């Protein structure tokens, strides 16, 4: 063999031959085969947004997801960035599902739908039992100029403070347990929504297996005398929810109270109705369907944005609600933070 022949059959020549013989198009998967994990995640996100109502509520999972449902939209730009990086056509198409579902569900909350001022201005605020400045909170609320002012989580110690500070602006008020309504207009026929403890037995007598009791509903019903006729008002503070390491998202008290309030609203045939308070849940939560099927949310109809009200320092959920029946929402907004961990919610409504 000649020297030239040996050179041609050396390692370098074999490598070159191997490269030349590699079939074309085998350098990597095509755009429709790239990013299978991204594609699967996009589809799962879209199905979660679309079928969240079918998600199991074992350990409160369904309610927990629905409480923060709008925030799942933040996964879209994350998946989009991964899709662009991988240049995955399949992931891009799959990503259309969560985008369309999210926009269909929440796009109506992105803009400002408020109109002119309503005939009646109402405010609802969980003033917080731990509020260290009830005087300042009361004065801030009085400065809002609201015709009706609903307060939740009133303590026995703070009740007198609110009565004193709000007396001048609101000559009429009623308090039932830890909820109250202050009004510039006369009130009548006030009664608790839940049966008294001595009448039907305390709901707390029905403890869960883990020993956490179901609290009685804290709610009142009263009638406001307006120039255009009577207006029935419910003020409610639904039971608390708890996130527990072993018990999951515990919502029994809240769910029980929501069912009782929905039943009371269904049995009330008043033409005009206002239901407001701290519901400890968002309107996407399945536990509140009994209420949302009968009433309209002022925030959904005439609000500016999502109107998140809790926690006050960095709101991530709207758990403070103003719902109406037989009335027209004109505007809805948030008031500045007070000494509470909730933001006050306000609305203008008309007949």
GROMACS .gro file of C-alpha atoms in nm, residues 125-128 131 137 312 337-343:
model
   14
  125UNK     CA    1  -6.547   4.633   5.534
  126UNK     CA    2  -6.408   4.361   5.757
  127UNK     CA    3  -6.261   4.588   6.023
  128UNK     CA    4  -6.058   4.300   6.177
  131UNK     CA    5  -5.738   4.630   6.435
  137UNK     CA    6  -6.082   5.314   6.064
  312UNK     CA    7  -5.459   4.457   5.245
  337UNK     CA    8  -5.640   5.051   5.338
  338UNK     CA    9  -5.728   5.101   5.704
  339UNK     CA   10  -5.596   4.931   6.018
  340UNK     CA   11  -5.756   4.606   5.897
  341UNK     CA   12  -5.603   4.323   5.694
  342UNK     CA   13  -5.889   4.371   5.443
  343UNK     CA   14  -5.945   4.656   5.201
   0.00000   0.00000   0.00000
